[in-house]
Amino acid sequence: MKNITKYFIGIGLIGILHGCSLEENNPGGSTAEVVFSTPEGINALINSAYVYYGSEFYGREDILMLSEGGTDLWINIANSGYGRQMTKYDGLNSTVGQIRNSWNRFYEIINYCNSGLERINDVEFEDEQEKKSRIGELSFLRAFTYWHIVEQYGGVDLHTQETKDAVLTVNRSPVLDFYELMLSDLDVAIANLPTMPIPATDVGRVTLKAAYGLKARIALTRVAYEESQSEKEAYYKIASQAAQYVINNQGSLHVALYDTPEEVFRPANNKNNKEAMFVITHSTVSSLNPQEKNPNRLHIWFKAKYSGKAGMVRDLGYGADRNSSTGGMCFMPTRHLLELYDETVDRRYEDWFREKYYLNVDQYTWTADDLSAFGKPASLAGTTLKRGELALWFTKQEVSGDKRSLSYALVDINDTYNGGNVTANARFNVHFPSLKKYDDPDLAEIGSQVGTKDVILMRLAEMYLIAAEAETMSASGDKSLAAQYINILRHRAAKEGKEEQMTVGSSDMNLDFILEERGRELCGEHIRWFDLKRTGKLLEYVKKYNPDILLIQPYHLNRPIPQQFLDAIINPQEFGQNEGY
């Protein structure tokens, strides 16, 4: 976030016990009551919450594995084992570091928010609108954080007051209590947040559009926990109304759809993205990031292996394939994800995935080893490629004929996958169409993991999808309106002259179609696991579409409670471990 102070409150036991020693490391040894009785102190609390989302979550692989991994859309490159606890439910238990760390950081953010909300009404601000904005930001961030906590861990510890001392006895709260608080917080946020950040240069601060968007997302999620149809209907209505408010007030909320899918994730649009509703910022000046050499790493997490193949060298245009080169720390799309797109009519595939690599050196002569690596005939040894000619093509198409004798290396969908599984053939299982949404051609150096791009956590397209789903699934909903909203996105995505083929009708509106459309539109954007959980489709879709995930069980709808936390409280048996762990 531009110009936001890097200030952390002294952390005591908050992450483990939800206790916090706010006196530690405060400027000049001042007490919390003194430090946080000023606008500067309140701003430091809020900034700490934002900073944690950038330094610990969005831009890092842990939250990516918890939000996109273990679903129908992604699998480890070459079906390897990195992060298998989250990506394959293999060895997922209460001692896994990512589970513990996420729990600790989320509860630290909660305490920042609780501390600020308890104190801010007694703090005098010169600008009353700034004070209102900060109330709205704290309320939004608490709701956003509790959404992560309750969806990942279930009905655990819900508290709304600042934790100042070590807490040794902790009790669970019902899931619906979390949702009551989140929706109440979002009403406060909506009542207080401006349409532009204060100050206006602070891109990344929560504004009104984000509050409406999160209200729509959370109301839609709450439906899963309601038993009576009348209550489900009520929350479908809330979700639809909140999403439609954004759709119908784009001008005043300063948000709009781009004309093409490519523009949404065009690197030049990243720092001032008109479709984004909420972003986590990462500075282009590395020293301004909380962890100077460890900010946004997403750009290295979706790359196929291309460098060192057919003469290709790593360059900024194609991105850093350093993770795929090491063989494990990378996501590849499932065959199911690739086949969700009809690339003959839908440009989202070519806009957001890379298949082709053109030679980026002056000349390359095929060697026997490289020919063997792609199963090509030895007779091609000595043939050459020149700069700009196609060198590698990793495609979702099924290619017939003599695909091995081409002048370039071709890996088609049947090379990469054996049915729905990733092939065990090491020649081909690191070559696949690569997601381009997180490309970062502005890196200081090509091998760096130090990314500079902001992470979009919510964008306008999601509002059309939420409104469409709510209208489709509600007994009193309007499926024609749902189709209208879906068609706005599909027509934006249509190739020239293919709008009619991309048009759908009210009869197409059902949950499976909408989940397919959400996959096409939002893949890789930290939402798929949440979508499949809330719709009751996680087990079904993983088993049907991602057969390399063998160990998923019904209890995996919640993550385990960290053992470190249970060991630290005095009522661990009463609090209890989540079922199945």
XYZ file of C-alpha atoms in Angstrom:
581
model
C 0.000 0.000 0.000
C 1.523 3.295 -1.046
C 2.732 5.468 1.845
C 1.392 3.129 4.509
C 3.654 2.893 7.499
C 5.416 -0.364 8.218
C 4.606 -0.519 11.916
C 3.996 -3.680 13.867
C 2.569 -3.865 17.343
C 4.654 -5.903 19.729
C 3.238 -9.400 19.609
C 3.096 -11.472 22.738
C 1.073 -14.691 22.757
C -1.708 -13.490 20.505
C -1.047 -15.961 17.714
C -1.093 -18.935 20.052
C -3.239 -17.915 22.992
C -4.962 -14.866 21.551
C -3.167 -12.839 24.199
C -1.249 -9.718 23.262
C 1.394 -7.686 25.034
C 0.686 -4.341 23.396
C 3.297 -2.609 25.522
C 6.190 -4.445 23.843
C 8.220 -2.523 21.261
C 5.971 0.530 21.288
C 7.702 3.838 20.553
C 9.361 5.373 23.596
C 8.022 2.643 25.862
C 4.532 4.191 25.785
C 1.585 2.083 26.847
C -1.050 0.911 24.416
C -3.550 3.316 25.976
C -1.294 6.231 25.073
C -0.127 5.043 21.652
C -3.557 4.063 20.420
C -5.334 7.151 21.705
C -4.115 9.103 18.666
C -4.985 8.972 14.969
C -1.400 7.898 14.303
C -1.780 4.960 16.668
C -5.097 3.884 15.139
C -3.589 4.155 11.672
C -0.689 1.977 12.808
C -3.136 -0.723 13.929
C -4.970 -0.656 10.614
C -1.762 -0.561 8.605
C -0.463 -3.598 10.486
C -3.522 -5.582 9.389
C -3.040 -4.553 5.767
C 0.673 -5.324 5.926
C 0.020 -8.821 7.249
C -2.257 -9.582 4.318
C 0.539 -8.580 1.967
C 3.508 -10.070 3.779
C 1.940 -13.293 5.070
C -0.903 -14.172 2.723
C -1.686 -12.696 -0.675
C 1.448 -12.982 -2.737
C 2.594 -16.094 -0.893
C 1.975 -19.737 -1.726
C 0.524 -20.825 1.637
C -2.802 -19.059 1.094
C -2.742 -20.058 -2.582
C -2.575 -23.715 -1.599
C -5.394 -23.191 0.918
C -7.656 -21.327 -1.507
C -6.942 -22.861 -4.934
C -5.119 -26.090 -4.099
C -7.024 -29.280 -3.380
C -9.759 -28.416 -5.877
C -10.823 -29.502 -9.343
C -8.723 -26.866 -11.124
C -5.098 -27.309 -10.024
C -2.602 -30.028 -9.251
C 1.105 -30.012 -8.411
C 3.440 -29.778 -11.373
C 4.360 -33.330 -12.463
C 2.009 -34.510 -9.693
C 4.838 -33.794 -7.245
C 4.569 -33.537 -3.485
C 5.297 -29.970 -2.408
C 2.531 -28.706 -0.116
C 0.710 -32.027 -0.561
C -1.011 -31.542 2.807
C -3.106 -28.772 1.254
C -2.961 -29.631 -2.440
C -3.720 -33.358 -2.027
C -4.919 -33.740 1.588
C -1.942 -36.031 2.097
C -0.609 -35.788 5.651
C -2.889 -32.885 6.543
C -2.752 -32.804 10.333
C -2.556 -30.452 13.285
C 1.225 -29.984 13.097
C 1.433 -28.723 9.496
C 3.280 -25.414 9.522
C 1.082 -23.614 6.987
C -2.014 -24.419 9.049
C -0.422 -23.155 12.257
C 1.016 -20.033 10.663
C -2.255 -19.076 8.989
C -4.149 -19.523 12.245
C -1.661 -17.366 14.144
C -1.573 -14.559 11.617
C -5.346 -14.430 11.171
C -5.896 -14.075 14.893
C -3.232 -11.401 15.105
C -5.144 -9.427 12.476
C -8.353 -9.955 14.462
C -6.699 -8.460 17.518
C -5.531 -5.443 15.539
C -9.105 -4.897 14.398
C -10.621 -5.436 17.840
C -8.096 -3.078 19.419
C -8.853 -0.383 16.884
C -12.632 -0.740 17.022
C -12.638 -0.587 20.828
C -10.591 2.601 20.915
C -11.380 4.616 17.811
C -14.574 6.269 19.044
C -12.563 7.988 21.777
C -9.896 9.234 19.375
C -10.145 12.729 17.974
C -9.391 13.050 14.259
C -8.985 16.419 12.552
C -10.898 15.003 9.587
C -14.132 13.265 10.589
C -14.343 11.560 7.196
C -10.967 9.966 7.800
C -12.201 8.655 11.139
C -15.305 7.189 9.509
C -13.159 5.565 6.864
C -10.937 3.973 9.496
C -13.995 2.592 11.320
C -15.158 1.133 8.034
C -11.744 -0.324 7.243
C -11.416 -1.995 10.649
C -14.931 -3.443 10.349
C -14.282 -4.725 6.836
C -10.938 -6.264 7.747
C -12.416 -8.035 10.767
C -15.199 -9.498 8.628
C -12.752 -10.481 5.881
C -10.462 -12.178 8.390
C -13.226 -14.029 10.198
C -14.466 -15.284 6.809
C -11.087 -16.912 6.294
C -11.054 -18.328 9.824
C -14.550 -19.797 9.881
C -14.347 -21.263 6.380
C -10.919 -22.790 6.955
C -11.354 -23.953 10.566
C -15.093 -24.009 11.252
C -16.743 -22.811 14.445
C -13.714 -21.892 16.522
C -12.890 -18.889 18.711
C -14.974 -15.781 18.018
C -14.179 -12.695 20.036
C -14.781 -9.008 19.494
C -12.700 -7.467 22.267
C -9.019 -6.682 22.379
C -6.955 -9.440 23.967
C -4.444 -7.818 26.312
C -3.364 -10.762 28.445
C -2.681 -14.420 27.831
C -5.921 -16.355 27.434
C -5.689 -19.924 28.657
C -9.320 -20.989 28.367
C -10.878 -20.695 24.914
C -14.351 -21.721 23.796
C -15.877 -22.372 20.416
C -18.659 -20.341 18.849
C -21.303 -21.551 16.370
C -20.595 -20.868 12.713
C -23.706 -18.719 12.393
C -22.401 -16.420 15.124
C -19.427 -15.692 12.875
C -21.765 -14.850 10.028
C -23.924 -12.617 12.201
C -20.831 -10.645 13.214
C -19.407 -10.493 9.683
C -22.612 -9.173 8.139
C -23.034 -6.704 10.999
C -19.457 -5.511 10.510
C -20.090 -5.064 6.817
C -23.157 -2.959 7.486
C -20.925 -0.746 9.635
C -18.361 -0.689 6.857
C -20.978 0.299 4.283
C -22.227 3.077 6.526
C -18.755 4.551 6.974
C -16.520 3.815 4.010
C -15.918 6.424 1.300
C -15.975 5.679 -2.402
C -12.338 6.754 -2.702
C -9.548 6.002 -0.235
C -8.419 8.593 2.293
C -5.864 9.799 1.320
C -6.669 9.250 -2.350
C -3.119 8.091 -3.102
C -3.464 5.062 -0.796
C -4.393 2.479 -3.396
C -5.184 -0.688 -1.460
C -7.299 0.854 1.269
C -10.758 -0.628 1.520
C -13.532 1.503 0.033
C -17.295 1.208 -0.304
C -17.271 -1.075 -3.343
C -15.250 -3.671 -1.425
C -17.703 -3.638 1.481
C -20.663 -4.297 -0.804
C -18.676 -6.977 -2.611
C -17.700 -8.790 0.565
C -21.263 -8.573 1.839
C -22.436 -10.274 -1.346
C -19.769 -12.985 -1.029
C -20.433 -13.652 2.656
C -24.234 -13.664 2.340
C -23.953 -16.188 -0.492
C -21.651 -18.332 1.630
C -24.006 -18.174 4.602
C -26.700 -19.934 2.592
C -24.724 -23.170 3.044
C -25.242 -23.027 6.814
C -28.978 -22.310 6.830
C -31.376 -25.212 7.178
C -34.716 -23.574 6.427
C -35.544 -22.592 2.889
C -36.884 -19.237 4.052
C -33.514 -18.364 5.599
C -31.697 -19.490 2.478
C -33.978 -17.262 0.443
C -33.231 -14.318 2.715
C -29.485 -14.608 2.193
C -29.764 -15.214 -1.528
C -31.637 -11.933 -1.617
C -28.988 -10.118 0.436
C -26.239 -11.476 -1.794
C -28.032 -10.530 -4.991
C -28.915 -7.048 -3.770
C -25.384 -6.287 -2.616
C -23.853 -7.530 -5.874
C -26.416 -5.655 -7.951
C -25.718 -2.471 -6.006
C -22.154 -2.587 -7.297
C -23.259 -3.491 -10.818
C -25.784 -0.652 -10.907
C -23.540 2.007 -9.350
C -20.257 1.468 -11.122
C -19.708 5.144 -11.852
C -20.097 6.397 -8.302
C -18.138 3.450 -6.912
C -15.275 3.987 -9.383
C -15.276 0.503 -10.845
C -15.884 -0.827 -14.354
C -15.331 -3.865 -16.532
C -12.503 -3.769 -19.012
C -13.456 -4.269 -22.629
C -11.441 -7.486 -22.950
C -10.244 -10.199 -20.554
C -6.630 -9.503 -21.516
C -6.808 -5.994 -20.096
C -7.850 -7.218 -16.649
C -4.443 -8.743 -15.937
C -2.353 -6.674 -18.292
C 0.693 -5.731 -16.190
C 0.374 -2.085 -17.206
C -3.084 -1.995 -15.596
C -2.033 -3.636 -12.351
C -1.332 -0.610 -10.170
C -4.503 1.233 -11.109
C -6.940 -1.475 -12.112
C -10.423 -0.200 -12.862
C -12.066 -3.630 -12.475
C -10.502 -4.328 -9.065
C -12.646 -3.819 -5.977
C -10.068 -4.824 -3.361
C -6.333 -5.334 -3.815
C -3.367 -6.225 -1.659
C -0.483 -4.014 -2.666
C 3.177 -4.805 -3.218
C 5.614 -1.988 -3.885
C 7.819 -1.764 -6.955
C 10.457 -0.439 -4.533
C 11.503 -3.623 -2.763
C 12.707 -1.835 0.373
C 9.173 -0.553 0.992
C 7.741 -4.072 1.252
C 7.460 -5.636 4.732
C 9.832 -8.386 3.666
C 12.166 -6.745 1.194
C 13.211 -9.927 -0.604
C 10.021 -11.886 -0.113
C 6.915 -10.061 -1.382
C 4.665 -11.269 -4.229
C 5.835 -14.701 -5.421
C 2.718 -15.647 -7.392
C 4.397 -14.955 -10.725
C 6.595 -18.037 -10.277
C 3.798 -20.369 -9.201
C 2.024 -21.142 -12.484
C 4.861 -21.467 -14.988
C 5.534 -24.484 -17.183
C 9.141 -25.464 -17.682
C 10.423 -23.795 -20.846
C 13.944 -22.484 -20.238
C 16.744 -24.770 -21.344
C 14.376 -26.447 -23.808
C 14.722 -26.170 -27.594
C 17.209 -23.355 -27.145
C 14.904 -21.175 -25.031
C 16.434 -19.030 -22.305
C 14.533 -17.541 -19.387
C 13.323 -14.015 -20.113
C 10.955 -11.462 -18.606
C 8.387 -11.847 -21.358
C 7.821 -15.531 -20.636
C 8.510 -15.223 -16.939
C 10.583 -16.908 -14.286
C 10.090 -20.675 -14.497
C 12.466 -21.163 -11.565
C 9.904 -23.149 -9.561
C 9.036 -25.494 -12.398
C 12.718 -25.973 -13.124
C 13.229 -27.299 -9.603
C 10.407 -29.747 -10.277
C 7.973 -29.238 -7.433
C 6.896 -25.792 -6.234
C 4.371 -24.975 -8.912
C 0.723 -25.450 -9.930
C -0.355 -26.852 -13.269
C -3.966 -26.778 -14.509
C -5.965 -29.959 -14.437
C -7.223 -31.309 -17.718
C -10.683 -30.353 -16.467
C -9.748 -26.682 -16.162
C -8.303 -26.582 -19.660
C -11.363 -28.291 -21.093
C -13.714 -25.788 -19.459
C -12.705 -23.386 -22.245
C -13.827 -23.563 -25.843
C -10.974 -21.540 -27.234
C -12.597 -21.331 -30.657
C -15.174 -18.869 -29.280
C -13.892 -17.841 -25.821
C -10.851 -15.592 -25.784
C -10.298 -15.933 -22.034
C -8.184 -18.987 -22.699
C -5.685 -17.331 -25.013
C -5.771 -14.105 -22.977
C -4.995 -15.823 -19.690
C -2.958 -18.902 -20.668
C 0.273 -19.244 -22.586
C 0.845 -22.161 -24.959
C 3.548 -20.974 -27.361
C 7.177 -19.971 -26.900
C 9.131 -18.390 -29.749
C 12.885 -18.726 -29.882
C 14.479 -15.909 -27.907
C 18.097 -16.413 -28.999
C 19.547 -15.822 -32.437
C 19.699 -19.466 -33.468
C 19.295 -22.932 -32.035
C 20.441 -26.250 -33.465
C 18.552 -29.327 -32.312
C 20.708 -31.714 -30.283
C 20.194 -35.417 -29.834
C 19.447 -34.939 -26.132
C 16.775 -32.296 -26.744
C 15.183 -34.370 -29.480
C 15.051 -37.347 -27.135
C 13.548 -35.196 -24.361
C 10.517 -34.497 -26.564
C 10.368 -37.907 -28.238
C 11.396 -36.423 -31.583
C 13.191 -38.416 -34.299
C 16.973 -38.480 -34.120
C 17.038 -37.625 -37.812
C 16.226 -33.994 -36.929
C 19.604 -33.543 -35.246
C 21.401 -30.561 -36.761
C 18.267 -28.790 -37.972
C 17.969 -25.210 -36.798
C 15.508 -22.641 -35.511
C 16.000 -18.889 -35.837
C 14.984 -16.099 -33.448
C 11.228 -15.548 -33.496
C 10.361 -18.983 -34.829
C 8.115 -21.266 -32.805
C 10.250 -23.393 -30.493
C 7.791 -24.869 -27.967
C 4.050 -25.441 -28.076
C 2.328 -26.864 -24.990
C -1.315 -27.093 -26.017
C -4.730 -28.127 -24.745
C -5.530 -29.411 -28.207
C -5.359 -33.026 -29.291
C -2.951 -33.041 -32.208
C -3.196 -35.866 -34.719
C -0.656 -36.915 -37.302
C 3.109 -36.958 -36.959
C 3.429 -34.363 -34.212
C 6.978 -35.425 -33.321
C 8.544 -34.555 -36.681
C 7.619 -30.885 -36.578
C 10.402 -28.298 -36.543
C 9.441 -27.294 -33.003
C 8.653 -29.302 -29.862
C 4.969 -30.062 -29.447
C 3.364 -31.357 -26.232
C -0.386 -31.807 -26.585
C -3.029 -32.511 -23.978
C -2.690 -36.280 -24.342
C 1.045 -36.012 -23.732
C 0.591 -33.975 -20.558
C -2.335 -35.976 -19.172
C -3.268 -39.636 -19.111
C -7.019 -39.234 -19.100
C -7.699 -36.951 -16.136
C -4.387 -37.738 -14.445
C -1.068 -36.004 -14.925
C 1.092 -38.334 -16.980
C 3.915 -40.126 -15.222
C 6.068 -39.524 -18.311
C 8.736 -37.100 -17.090
C 9.321 -35.910 -20.654
C 5.969 -34.178 -20.703
C 4.536 -33.656 -17.203
C 6.280 -30.330 -16.646
C 4.973 -28.880 -19.935
C 1.445 -27.435 -19.912
C -0.472 -24.250 -20.704
C 0.595 -21.665 -18.088
C -1.679 -19.186 -16.321
C -0.604 -15.616 -17.143
C -2.709 -13.691 -14.613
C 0.261 -13.067 -12.317
C 2.905 -12.361 -14.951
C 5.400 -9.744 -13.829
C 7.583 -8.512 -16.721
C 8.807 -5.606 -14.586
C 11.041 -7.715 -12.370
C 14.449 -6.290 -11.635
C 15.965 -9.534 -12.865
C 14.479 -12.583 -14.530
C 15.479 -15.119 -11.885
C 14.027 -13.120 -9.017
C 11.110 -14.244 -6.902
C 10.654 -10.659 -5.679
C 7.459 -9.735 -7.512
C 6.111 -6.197 -7.726
C 2.483 -6.635 -8.729
C -0.583 -6.023 -6.569
C -2.903 -8.982 -5.965
C -6.541 -8.508 -6.925
C -8.714 -10.216 -4.292
C -12.075 -9.061 -5.581
C -13.142 -7.664 -8.930
C -16.323 -6.557 -10.612
C -16.750 -9.744 -12.641
C -17.385 -11.642 -9.409
C -20.402 -9.446 -8.681
C -22.053 -10.554 -11.935
C -21.362 -14.170 -11.004
C -22.705 -13.783 -7.463
C -25.867 -12.056 -8.637
C -26.391 -14.743 -11.272
C -25.918 -17.564 -8.773
C -28.227 -16.009 -6.197
C -30.949 -15.432 -8.780
C -30.514 -18.958 -10.143
C -30.564 -20.771 -6.814
C -33.293 -18.758 -5.111
C -36.786 -20.228 -5.435
C -38.056 -16.736 -6.189
C -35.070 -15.738 -8.311
C -35.030 -14.545 -11.881
C -33.086 -16.930 -14.132
C -33.476 -14.602 -17.081
C -31.684 -11.902 -15.114
C -29.060 -14.463 -14.104
C -28.429 -15.309 -17.757
C -28.237 -11.612 -18.568
C -25.472 -11.126 -16.021
C -23.574 -14.184 -17.200
C -23.858 -13.038 -20.804
C -22.261 -9.691 -19.982
C -19.109 -11.569 -18.986
C -19.372 -14.100 -21.808
C -19.873 -11.419 -24.449
C -16.853 -9.571 -23.064
C -14.952 -12.851 -23.445
C -16.270 -13.706 -26.915
C -13.932 -13.754 -29.861
C -14.853 -11.339 -32.592
C -18.037 -12.475 -34.298
C -18.637 -15.274 -31.749
C -21.028 -13.471 -29.404
C -23.983 -15.613 -30.447
C -22.093 -18.862 -29.726
C -21.158 -17.491 -26.298
C -24.725 -16.520 -25.404
C -26.556 -18.641 -22.837
C -30.201 -18.656 -21.783
C -32.185 -19.039 -18.599
C -32.454 -22.802 -19.196
C -28.674 -23.025 -18.863
C -28.724 -21.508 -15.406
C -27.916 -24.164 -12.802
C -25.263 -24.542 -10.129
C -22.911 -26.715 -12.153
C -22.907 -24.291 -15.070
C -22.276 -21.327 -12.784
C -19.387 -23.145 -11.103
C -17.988 -23.875 -14.548
C -18.293 -20.202 -15.421
C -16.660 -19.183 -12.141
C -13.824 -21.564 -12.987
C -13.381 -20.033 -16.437
C -13.461 -16.477 -15.096
C -11.813 -16.685 -11.667
C -9.326 -19.563 -11.871
C -6.219 -18.873 -9.832
C -7.786 -15.946 -7.958
C -7.863 -17.418 -4.423
C -11.543 -18.419 -4.413
C -12.101 -21.925 -5.831
C -11.764 -23.910 -2.589
C -14.231 -21.567 -0.883
C -16.655 -21.903 -3.811
C -16.622 -25.683 -3.805
C -16.979 -25.881 -0.031
C -19.928 -23.507 0.203
C -21.793 -25.224 -2.643
C -21.223 -28.724 -1.239
C -19.294 -29.697 -4.377
C -15.742 -30.064 -3.053
C -15.629 -33.850 -2.699
C -17.699 -34.506 -5.812
C -15.658 -32.245 -8.080
C -12.255 -33.317 -6.783
C -13.074 -37.004 -7.195
C -14.601 -36.458 -10.626
C -12.163 -33.975 -12.133
C -8.861 -34.287 -10.246
C -8.134 -38.008 -9.849
C -4.549 -37.390 -8.737
C -6.030 -36.301 -5.389
C -6.662 -39.691 -3.810
C -7.112 -38.983 -0.106
C -9.831 -36.349 0.178
C -12.449 -37.107 2.850
C -15.639 -35.357 4.015
C -13.880 -33.989 7.097
C -11.464 -32.066 4.870
C -14.122 -29.367 4.590
C -12.372 -27.961 7.674
C -8.682 -27.748 8.397
C -7.222 -29.164 11.624
C -6.865 -26.979 14.706
C -3.127 -26.337 15.198
C -1.688 -28.597 17.865
C 0.425 -25.730 19.159
C -2.763 -23.877 20.058
C -4.338 -26.913 21.747
C -1.155 -27.512 23.743
C -1.168 -23.926 24.988
C -4.709 -23.773 26.386
C -5.890 -25.515 29.556
C -9.164 -26.824 28.104
C -8.017 -28.600 24.912
C -10.432 -31.504 25.346
C -13.366 -29.148 25.782
C -12.319 -27.059 22.784
C -11.642 -30.199 20.778
C -9.895 -31.025 17.559
C -11.896 -30.780 14.333
C -13.553 -34.018 13.249
C -11.316 -36.444 11.384
C -8.016 -35.132 12.695
